[in-house]
PDB file of C-alpha atoms in Angstrom:
ATOM      1  CA  MET A   1     126.123 220.476 204.151  1.00 98.00           C
ATOM      2  CA  LYS A   2     125.186 217.945 201.793  1.00 98.00           C
ATOM      3  CA  LEU A   3     127.317 217.824 199.016  1.00 98.00           C
ATOM      4  CA  VAL A   4     127.015 216.117 195.569  1.00 98.00           C
ATOM      5  CA  ARG A   5     128.146 215.673 192.155  1.00 98.00           C
ATOM      6  CA  TRP A   6     126.014 215.841 189.147  1.00 98.00           C
ATOM      7  CA  GLY A   7     126.172 215.220 185.498  1.00 98.00           C
ATOM      8  CA  ASN A   8     127.414 212.704 183.184  1.00 97.00           C
ATOM      9  CA  THR A   9     129.573 209.728 184.073  1.00 97.00           C
ATOM     10  CA  GLY A  10     132.949 210.929 184.152  1.00 95.00           C
ATOM     11  CA  THR A  11     132.499 214.354 183.986  1.00 97.00           C
ATOM     12  CA  GLU A  12     130.486 215.020 187.127  1.00 98.00           C
ATOM     13  CA  HIS A  13     130.187 218.732 188.501  1.00 98.00           C
ATOM     14  CA  PRO A  14     130.087 219.788 192.206  1.00 98.00           C
ATOM     15  CA  GLY A  15     127.093 220.780 193.886  1.00 98.00           C
ATOM     16  CA  LEU A  16     125.278 221.470 197.086  1.00 98.00           C
ATOM     17  CA  LEU A  17     121.983 220.724 198.260  1.00 98.00           C
ATOM     18  CA  ASP A  18     120.357 223.722 199.417  1.00 97.00           C
ATOM     19  CA  GLU A  19     117.645 223.849 202.235  1.00 95.00           C
ATOM     20  CA  SER A  20     114.609 223.354 199.518  1.00 96.00           C
ATOM     21  CA  GLY A  21     116.283 220.323 198.423  1.00 96.00           C
ATOM     22  CA  GLN A  22     117.414 221.806 195.014  1.00 97.00           C
ATOM     23  CA  ILE A  23     121.052 221.311 193.889  1.00 98.00           C
ATOM     24  CA  ARG A  24     123.042 224.269 193.249  1.00 98.00           C
ATOM     25  CA  ASP A  25     126.031 224.347 190.957  1.00 98.00           C
ATOM     26  CA  LEU A  26     129.382 224.932 192.654  1.00 98.00           C
ATOM     27  CA  SER A  27     131.611 224.987 189.775  1.00 98.00           C
ATOM     28  CA  SER A  28     132.413 228.575 189.956  1.00 97.00           C
ATOM     29  CA  LEU A  29     133.726 227.958 193.494  1.00 97.00           C
ATOM     30  CA  ILE A  30     135.589 224.660 193.396  1.00 98.00           C
ATOM     31  CA  ASP A  31     136.683 222.068 190.724  1.00 98.00           C
ATOM     32  CA  ASP A  32     135.530 218.790 192.391  1.00 98.00           C
ATOM     33  CA  ILE A  33     134.114 217.325 195.669  1.00 98.00           C
ATOM     34  CA  ALA A  34     137.735 215.874 196.269  1.00 98.00           C
ATOM     35  CA  GLY A  35     141.218 216.474 197.451  1.00 97.00           C
ATOM     36  CA  ALA A  36     142.014 219.634 199.454  1.00 97.00           C
ATOM     37  CA  ASN A  37     138.088 221.005 199.298  1.00 98.00           C
ATOM     38  CA  LEU A  38     137.034 218.078 201.824  1.00 98.00           C
ATOM     39  CA  SER A  39     139.716 219.686 204.411  1.00 98.00           C
ATOM     40  CA  ASP A  40     138.220 221.670 207.305  1.00 98.00           C
ATOM     41  CA  GLU A  41     139.191 224.731 205.349  1.00 98.00           C
ATOM     42  CA  GLY A  42     137.800 224.079 202.154  1.00 98.00           C
ATOM     43  CA  LEU A  43     134.419 222.767 203.639  1.00 98.00           C
ATOM     44  CA  ALA A  44     134.200 226.131 205.231  1.00 98.00           C
ATOM     45  CA  ARG A  45     135.104 227.972 202.151  1.00 97.00           C
ATOM     46  CA  ILE A  46     131.950 226.133 200.542  1.00 98.00           C
ATOM     47  CA  ALA A  47     129.848 226.752 203.631  1.00 97.00           C
ATOM     48  CA  ALA A  48     130.682 230.563 203.480  1.00 97.00           C
ATOM     49  CA  THR A  49     128.905 230.672 200.231  1.00 96.00           C
ATOM     50  CA  ASP A  50     125.195 231.555 200.036  1.00 96.00           C
ATOM     51  CA  PRO A  51     123.354 228.917 197.964  1.00 96.00           C
ATOM     52  CA  ALA A  52     120.956 231.483 196.728  1.00 96.00           C
ATOM     53  CA  ASN A  53     123.605 233.120 194.476  1.00 96.00           C
ATOM     54  CA  LEU A  54     124.450 229.850 192.852  1.00 98.00           C
ATOM     55  CA  PRO A  55     122.772 228.497 189.871  1.00 98.00           C
ATOM     56  CA  ILE A  56     120.256 225.790 190.164  1.00 98.00           C
ATOM     57  CA  VAL A  57     120.736 222.199 188.512  1.00 98.00           C
ATOM     58  CA  ALA A  58     117.986 220.702 186.635  1.00 95.00           C
ATOM     59  CA  ALA A  59     115.852 218.468 188.815  1.00 89.00           C
ATOM     60  CA  GLN A  60     116.337 215.365 186.585  1.00 92.00           C
ATOM     61  CA  THR A  61     119.930 215.566 186.564  1.00 97.00           C
ATOM     62  CA  ARG A  62     121.896 212.285 187.054  1.00 98.00           C
ATOM     63  CA  LEU A  63     123.699 212.147 190.187  1.00 98.00           C
ATOM     64  CA  GLY A  64     127.194 210.660 190.367  1.00 98.00           C
ATOM     65  CA  PRO A  65     129.313 209.342 193.182  1.00 98.00           C
ATOM     66  CA  CYS A  66     129.292 212.019 196.126  1.00 98.00           C
ATOM     67  CA  VAL A  67     132.963 211.929 196.222  1.00 98.00           C
ATOM     68  CA  GLY A  68     135.643 212.501 193.104  1.00 98.00           C
ATOM     69  CA  ALA A  69     139.049 211.151 192.993  1.00 97.00           C
ATOM     70  CA  ILE A  70     138.703 208.503 195.425  1.00 98.00           C
ATOM     71  CA  GLY A  71     142.092 206.830 196.205  1.00 98.00           C
ATOM     72  CA  LYS A  72     140.967 203.834 197.695  1.00 98.00           C
ATOM     73  CA  ILE A  73     137.835 202.166 199.264  1.00 98.00           C
ATOM     74  CA  ILE A  74     138.862 200.199 202.359  1.00 98.00           C
ATOM     75  CA  CYS A  75     136.012 197.751 203.664  1.00 98.00           C
ATOM     76  CA  ILE A  76     135.448 196.448 207.084  1.00 98.00           C
ATOM     77  CA  GLY A  77     134.346 192.821 207.274  1.00 95.00           C
ATOM     78  CA  LEU A  78     131.817 191.276 209.869  1.00 94.00           C
ATOM     79  CA  ASN A  79     131.556 194.488 211.835  1.00 97.00           C
ATOM     80  CA  TYR A  80     127.997 194.351 213.109  1.00 96.00           C
ATOM     81  CA  ARG A  81     127.278 191.595 215.693  1.00 94.00           C
ATOM     82  CA  ASP A  82     123.886 190.458 214.224  1.00 89.00           C
ATOM     83  CA  HIS A  83     125.400 190.061 210.864  1.00 91.00           C
ATOM     84  CA  ALA A  84     128.461 187.934 212.463  1.00 89.00           C
ATOM     85  CA  ARG A  85     125.646 185.855 214.028  1.00 90.00           C
ATOM     86  CA  GLU A  86     123.879 185.188 210.850  1.00 88.00           C
ATOM     87  CA  ALA A  87     126.897 184.345 209.372  1.00 85.00           C
ATOM     88  CA  LYS A  88     127.717 181.761 211.963  1.00 83.00           C
ATOM     89  CA  LEU A  89     131.067 183.370 212.553  1.00 85.00           C
ATOM     90  CA  ALA A  90     132.713 184.545 215.883  1.00 91.00           C
ATOM     91  CA  GLU A  91     133.233 188.127 216.418  1.00 94.00           C
ATOM     92  CA  PRO A  92     136.433 189.412 215.026  1.00 95.00           C
ATOM     93  CA  LYS A  93     139.217 190.421 217.843  1.00 97.00           C
ATOM     94  CA  GLU A  94     140.550 192.926 215.304  1.00 98.00           C
ATOM     95  CA  PRO A  95     138.836 194.687 212.252  1.00 98.00           C
ATOM     96  CA  ILE A  96     139.066 192.362 208.981  1.00 96.00           C
ATOM     97  CA  ILE A  97     140.273 194.501 206.186  1.00 97.00           C
ATOM     98  CA  PHE A  98     139.558 194.287 202.688  1.00 96.00           C
ATOM     99  CA  PHE A  99     139.418 196.431 199.540  1.00 97.00           C
ATOM    100  CA  LYS A 100     136.981 197.259 196.660  1.00 98.00           C
ATOM    101  CA  ALA A 101     138.523 198.515 193.290  1.00 98.00           C
ATOM    102  CA  THR A 102     137.653 202.437 192.626  1.00 98.00           C
ATOM    103  CA  SER A 103     136.631 200.868 189.101  1.00 98.00           C
ATOM    104  CA  ALA A 104     133.647 199.492 190.694  1.00 98.00           C
ATOM    105  CA  ILE A 105     132.175 203.034 191.876  1.00 98.00           C
ATOM    106  CA  ILE A 106     129.007 204.230 190.408  1.00 98.00           C
ATOM    107  CA  GLY A 107     126.485 206.753 191.196  1.00 98.00           C
ATOM    108  CA  PRO A 108     123.705 206.535 193.735  1.00 98.00           C
ATOM    109  CA  HIS A 109     121.011 205.616 191.280  1.00 98.00           C
ATOM    110  CA  ASP A 110     122.948 203.952 188.478  1.00 98.00           C
ATOM    111  CA  PRO A 111     122.264 200.359 187.392  1.00 98.00           C
ATOM    112  CA  ILE A 112     124.185 197.448 189.138  1.00 98.00           C
ATOM    113  CA  GLU A 113     125.428 195.236 186.296  1.00 98.00           C
ATOM    114  CA  PHE A 114     126.010 191.375 186.895  1.00 96.00           C
ATOM    115  CA  PRO A 115     129.045 190.478 185.167  1.00 94.00           C
ATOM    116  CA  ALA A 116     129.286 187.223 183.067  1.00 92.00           C
ATOM    117  CA  ASN A 117     129.078 183.880 185.080  1.00 91.00           C
ATOM    118  CA  ALA A 118     128.228 185.634 188.303  1.00 95.00           C
ATOM    119  CA  GLU A 119     125.966 183.194 190.401  1.00 93.00           C
ATOM    120  CA  LYS A 120     125.476 184.679 193.786  1.00 97.00           C
ATOM    121  CA  VAL A 121     125.046 188.665 193.722  1.00 98.00           C
ATOM    122  CA  ASP A 122     124.169 189.874 197.382  1.00 98.00           C
ATOM    123  CA  TRP A 123     123.596 193.278 198.795  1.00 98.00           C
ATOM    124  CA  GLU A 124     125.254 195.263 201.761  1.00 98.00           C
ATOM    125  CA  VAL A 125     124.182 198.669 203.094  1.00 98.00           C
ATOM    126  CA  GLU A 126     127.147 200.536 204.859  1.00 98.00           C
ATOM    127  CA  LEU A 127     127.875 203.667 206.323  1.00 99.00           C
ATOM    128  CA  GLY A 128     130.735 205.441 204.120  1.00 99.00           C
ATOM    129  CA  VAL A 129     133.452 207.441 206.179  1.00 99.00           C
ATOM    130  CA  VAL A 130     135.001 210.085 203.775  1.00 98.00           C
ATOM    131  CA  ILE A 131     138.394 211.022 204.875  1.00 98.00           C
ATOM    132  CA  GLY A 132     139.355 214.993 204.549  1.00 98.00           C
ATOM    133  CA  LYS A 133     142.652 214.954 206.367  1.00 98.00           C
ATOM    134  CA  THR A 134     145.810 212.710 205.902  1.00 98.00           C
ATOM    135  CA  ALA A 135     145.721 210.404 208.787  1.00 98.00           C
ATOM    136  CA  ARG A 136     148.900 208.207 209.530  1.00 98.00           C
ATOM    137  CA  ARG A 137     149.152 206.230 212.897  1.00 98.00           C
ATOM    138  CA  ILE A 138     146.622 208.408 214.844  1.00 98.00           C
ATOM    139  CA  ASN A 139     144.836 207.383 217.929  1.00 97.00           C
ATOM    140  CA  PRO A 140     141.138 207.220 218.237  1.00 98.00           C
ATOM    141  CA  ALA A 141     140.656 210.370 219.952  1.00 98.00           C
ATOM    142  CA  GLN A 142     142.077 212.162 217.024  1.00 96.00           C
ATOM    143  CA  ALA A 143     140.129 209.967 214.480  1.00 98.00           C
ATOM    144  CA  LEU A 144     137.061 212.101 213.805  1.00 98.00           C
ATOM    145  CA  ASP A 145     139.043 215.060 213.266  1.00 98.00           C
ATOM    146  CA  HIS A 146     140.154 213.519 210.144  1.00 98.00           C
ATOM    147  CA  VAL A 147     136.772 213.175 208.543  1.00 98.00           C
ATOM    148  CA  ALA A 148     135.267 215.209 205.931  1.00 98.00           C
ATOM    149  CA  GLY A 149     131.697 213.539 206.411  1.00 98.00           C
ATOM    150  CA  TYR A 150     129.568 210.583 205.618  1.00 99.00           C
ATOM    151  CA  CYS A 151     127.697 208.778 202.880  1.00 99.00           C
ATOM    152  CA  ILE A 152     125.814 205.760 201.791  1.00 99.00           C
ATOM    153  CA  VAL A 153     127.976 202.816 200.276  1.00 98.00           C
ATOM    154  CA  ASN A 154     126.178 199.663 198.884  1.00 98.00           C
ATOM    155  CA  ASP A 155     129.320 196.861 198.960  1.00 98.00           C
ATOM    156  CA  VAL A 156     127.467 194.707 196.376  1.00 98.00           C
ATOM    157  CA  SER A 157     129.124 191.383 196.387  1.00 97.00           C
ATOM    158  CA  GLU A 158     129.325 187.954 194.229  1.00 96.00           C
ATOM    159  CA  ARG A 159     129.495 185.462 196.735  1.00 95.00           C
ATOM    160  CA  ALA A 160     130.791 182.631 194.876  1.00 94.00           C
ATOM    161  CA  TRP A 161     133.807 184.844 193.714  1.00 94.00           C
ATOM    162  CA  GLN A 162     134.250 186.126 197.447  1.00 91.00           C
ATOM    163  CA  MET A 163     134.252 182.607 199.243  1.00 87.00           C
ATOM    164  CA  GLU A 164     134.892 180.148 196.506  1.00 86.00           C
ATOM    165  CA  ARG A 165     137.543 181.260 194.266  1.00 85.00           C
ATOM    166  CA  GLY A 166     140.659 180.974 196.581  1.00 82.00           C
ATOM    167  CA  GLY A 167     139.736 182.949 199.688  1.00 72.00           C
ATOM    168  CA  GLN A 168     140.418 186.472 198.204  1.00 74.00           C
ATOM    169  CA  TRP A 169     137.456 188.557 199.118  1.00 85.00           C
ATOM    170  CA  ASP A 170     138.319 191.441 196.822  1.00 90.00           C
ATOM    171  CA  LYS A 171     137.535 188.906 193.802  1.00 92.00           C
ATOM    172  CA  GLY A 172     133.855 189.118 194.767  1.00 93.00           C
ATOM    173  CA  LYS A 173     133.835 192.607 195.656  1.00 96.00           C
ATOM    174  CA  SER A 174     135.120 194.862 192.815  1.00 97.00           C
ATOM    175  CA  ALA A 175     133.148 193.788 189.671  1.00 97.00           C
ATOM    176  CA  ASP A 176     132.168 197.052 187.680  1.00 98.00           C
ATOM    177  CA  THR A 177     128.963 198.739 189.232  1.00 98.00           C
ATOM    178  CA  PHE A 178     129.659 196.886 192.885  1.00 98.00           C
ATOM    179  CA  ALA A 179     130.203 200.070 194.638  1.00 98.00           C
ATOM    180  CA  PRO A 180     127.162 202.776 194.462  1.00 98.00           C
ATOM    181  CA  ILE A 181     127.996 205.682 196.399  1.00 98.00           C
ATOM    182  CA  GLY A 182     125.875 208.579 197.597  1.00 98.00           C
ATOM    183  CA  PRO A 183     123.732 210.348 196.920  1.00 98.00           C
ATOM    184  CA  TRP A 184     125.089 213.212 199.340  1.00 98.00           C
ATOM    185  CA  LEU A 185     128.225 213.458 201.286  1.00 98.00           C
ATOM    186  CA  VAL A 186     126.863 214.952 204.436  1.00 98.00           C
ATOM    187  CA  THR A 187     129.704 216.949 206.288  1.00 98.00           C
ATOM    188  CA  ARG A 188     130.621 215.619 209.641  1.00 97.00           C
ATOM    189  CA  ASP A 189     129.198 218.693 211.822  1.00 97.00           C
ATOM    190  CA  GLU A 190     125.483 217.322 210.564  1.00 97.00           C
ATOM    191  CA  VAL A 191     126.309 213.886 211.828  1.00 98.00           C
ATOM    192  CA  THR A 192     125.968 214.082 215.639  1.00 95.00           C
ATOM    193  CA  ASP A 193     126.710 210.589 216.334  1.00 97.00           C
ATOM    194  CA  PRO A 194     127.797 208.232 213.852  1.00 98.00           C
ATOM    195  CA  GLN A 195     127.266 205.343 216.091  1.00 98.00           C
ATOM    196  CA  ARG A 196     123.364 206.191 216.210  1.00 98.00           C
ATOM    197  CA  LEU A 197     122.241 205.819 212.710  1.00 98.00           C
ATOM    198  CA  PRO A 198     119.371 203.416 211.638  1.00 98.00           C
ATOM    199  CA  LEU A 199     120.468 201.884 208.069  1.00 98.00           C
ATOM    200  CA  TRP A 200     118.035 199.596 205.781  1.00 98.00           C
ATOM    201  CA  LEU A 201     117.565 198.045 202.407  1.00 98.00           C
ATOM    202  CA  ASP A 202     114.821 196.736 200.638  1.00 98.00           C
ATOM    203  CA  VAL A 203     114.770 194.326 197.611  1.00 98.00           C
ATOM    204  CA  ASP A 204     111.288 195.031 195.424  1.00 98.00           C
ATOM    205  CA  GLY A 205     109.958 196.583 198.473  1.00 98.00           C
ATOM    206  CA  VAL A 206     110.808 193.667 200.832  1.00 98.00           C
ATOM    207  CA  ARG A 207     112.601 194.825 203.814  1.00 98.00           C
ATOM    208  CA  ARG A 208     115.725 192.575 204.319  1.00 98.00           C
ATOM    209  CA  GLN A 209     118.275 194.805 206.223  1.00 98.00           C
ATOM    210  CA  ASP A 210     117.066 196.919 209.294  1.00 98.00           C
ATOM    211  CA  GLY A 211     120.102 197.871 211.653  1.00 98.00           C
ATOM    212  CA  ASN A 212     121.796 200.592 213.569  1.00 98.00           C
ATOM    213  CA  THR A 213     125.374 201.534 213.694  1.00 98.00           C
ATOM    214  CA  ALA A 214     125.080 201.139 217.189  1.00 98.00           C
ATOM    215  CA  ASP A 215     125.539 197.371 216.728  1.00 97.00           C
ATOM    216  CA  MET A 216     129.306 197.935 214.998  1.00 98.00           C
ATOM    217  CA  ILE A 217     131.754 195.831 216.895  1.00 98.00           C
ATOM    218  CA  PHE A 218     134.476 198.570 216.140  1.00 98.00           C
ATOM    219  CA  GLY A 219     133.025 202.025 215.717  1.00 98.00           C
ATOM    220  CA  VAL A 220     134.009 204.489 213.394  1.00 98.00           C
ATOM    221  CA  ALA A 221     136.752 206.350 215.473  1.00 98.00           C
ATOM    222  CA  GLU A 222     138.666 202.746 216.322  1.00 98.00           C
ATOM    223  CA  LEU A 223     138.387 201.828 212.741  1.00 98.00           C
ATOM    224  CA  ILE A 224     139.986 205.152 211.144  1.00 98.00           C
ATOM    225  CA  ALA A 225     142.668 204.808 214.021  1.00 98.00           C
ATOM    226  CA  TYR A 226     143.328 201.138 213.505  1.00 98.00           C
ATOM    227  CA  VAL A 227     143.476 201.469 209.464  1.00 98.00           C
ATOM    228  CA  SER A 228     145.809 204.511 209.748  1.00 98.00           C
ATOM    229  CA  GLN A 229     148.289 201.915 211.465  1.00 98.00           C
ATOM    230  CA  PHE A 230     148.859 200.010 208.500  1.00 98.00           C
ATOM    231  CA  MET A 231     148.396 202.719 205.833  1.00 98.00           C
ATOM    232  CA  SER A 232     148.040 206.241 205.158  1.00 98.00           C
ATOM    233  CA  LEU A 233     144.516 207.638 204.675  1.00 98.00           C
ATOM    234  CA  HIS A 234     144.148 210.733 202.395  1.00 98.00           C
ATOM    235  CA  PRO A 235     141.662 212.885 201.330  1.00 98.00           C
ATOM    236  CA  GLY A 236     138.705 211.369 199.182  1.00 98.00           C
ATOM    237  CA  ASP A 237     139.407 207.740 200.763  1.00 98.00           C
ATOM    238  CA  ILE A 238     136.490 206.125 201.824  1.00 98.00           C
ATOM    239  CA  ILE A 239     136.192 203.710 204.679  1.00 98.00           C
ATOM    240  CA  ALA A 240     133.149 201.267 204.329  1.00 98.00           C
ATOM    241  CA  THR A 241     132.297 200.185 207.872  1.00 98.00           C
ATOM    242  CA  GLY A 242     130.499 196.822 207.419  1.00 98.00           C
ATOM    243  CA  THR A 243     126.865 195.776 207.248  1.00 98.00           C
ATOM    244  CA  PRO A 244     124.270 194.509 209.445  1.00 97.00           C
ATOM    245  CA  ALA A 245     122.066 191.341 209.508  1.00 96.00           C
ATOM    246  CA  GLY A 246     119.951 190.488 206.578  1.00 97.00           C
ATOM    247  CA  VAL A 247     122.082 189.918 203.547  1.00 97.00           C
ATOM    248  CA  GLY A 248     120.934 187.333 200.911  1.00 97.00           C
ATOM    249  CA  MET A 249     123.773 185.362 201.943  1.00 94.00           C
ATOM    250  CA  GLY A 250     122.476 184.990 205.305  1.00 94.00           C
ATOM    251  CA  PHE A 251     118.965 183.213 204.596  1.00 94.00           C
ATOM    252  CA  ALA A 252     118.091 179.604 204.679  1.00 93.00           C
ATOM    253  CA  PRO A 253     118.102 179.114 201.826  1.00 96.00           C
ATOM    254  CA  PRO A 254     120.179 181.887 200.456  1.00 97.00           C
ATOM    255  CA  VAL A 255     118.543 184.623 198.670  1.00 97.00           C
ATOM    256  CA  TYR A 256     120.470 186.085 195.846  1.00 98.00           C
ATOM    257  CA  LEU A 257     119.784 189.024 193.483  1.00 98.00           C
ATOM    258  CA  GLN A 258     118.343 188.653 189.514  1.00 97.00           C
ATOM    259  CA  PRO A 259     118.457 190.876 186.784  1.00 97.00           C
ATOM    260  CA  GLY A 260     115.527 193.362 186.918  1.00 98.00           C
ATOM    261  CA  GLN A 261     114.956 193.795 190.396  1.00 98.00           C
ATOM    262  CA  THR A 262     115.030 197.284 192.311  1.00 98.00           C
ATOM    263  CA  LEU A 263     117.276 197.932 195.322  1.00 98.00           C
ATOM    264  CA  GLN A 264     116.330 200.929 197.664  1.00 98.00           C
ATOM    265  CA  LEU A 265     118.701 201.398 200.796  1.00 98.00           C
ATOM    266  CA  GLY A 266     118.996 204.494 203.081  1.00 98.00           C
ATOM    267  CA  ILE A 267     120.808 205.991 206.189  1.00 98.00           C
ATOM    268  CA  GLN A 268     119.274 208.296 208.627  1.00 98.00           C
ATOM    269  CA  GLY A 269     120.227 211.883 207.569  1.00 98.00           C
ATOM    270  CA  LEU A 270     122.510 210.496 204.469  1.00 98.00           C
ATOM    271  CA  GLY A 271     119.430 210.127 201.981  1.00 98.00           C
ATOM    272  CA  THR A 272     118.671 206.997 199.745  1.00 98.00           C
ATOM    273  CA  GLN A 273     119.749 205.074 197.041  1.00 98.00           C
ATOM    274  CA  GLN A 274     117.976 203.281 194.165  1.00 98.00           C
ATOM    275  CA  ASN A 275     119.247 200.978 191.565  1.00 98.00           C
ATOM    276  CA  ARG A 276     117.964 198.400 189.011  1.00 98.00           C
ATOM    277  CA  THR A 277     119.712 195.265 188.482  1.00 98.00           C
ATOM    278  CA  GLN A 278     120.681 194.168 184.895  1.00 97.00           C
ATOM    279  CA  SER A 279     122.845 191.993 183.085  1.00 93.00           C
ATOM    280  CA  ALA A 280     126.299 193.491 181.608  1.00 86.00           C
ATOM    281  CA  ALA A 281     125.737 194.273 177.883  1.00 74.00           C
TER     282      ALA A 281
END
């Protein structure tokens, strides 16, 4: 299934993408794409519903982030071999963990705003793993059973704040609008192998990133198990699994975003995002 959240910011409703690509309103069945509705049982209840019996949502309706009530966004740094090479850094021996504030979350087509004094705003297309069942100290063989599904995350970053303001990555990762999520939550049964997914990103029509999740240093199952050793993972938590080569910081000289540009990014089977960049009001 492909699940969405639609409507105005902060008051999104749950929806289902039918086979023709139309959004169907799930509000009569569930309150949100969140919490217990992300469990195997919750998803099975949604899957048992005939979309033809659900109201159609207007095609021009805004899409919000595809998961509601997200408790935390756990990000993995330097998790693609080619990205480590372009950063001129050694491949990590263990996953590098940092966080994005949930206040950074926006919909997949909402504007990305540059905060005041931002100098080096960069892009990062990433596979997001949405947790569906609480995970505590699990092993990799159990890990994928705890996944509700997958989505696209753009780990927008202010590199000067990330790298030049005392070494705390979270500073450069958590500005408002720096976490576009969606358009869809694609349930795990539709993703045969999360380690064989092409992903890409364009800036103003120019291809900047063109990678594949097969290039991850630590795969999805290993990441879930690893993170669960240090913290509980709860339904609705998202792990952003790292980005391939082609980020602006990796060019010589670096190429950073400016207000008025258009980002398009996608992952095979998970849809596409499109965002305009603008200065914050």
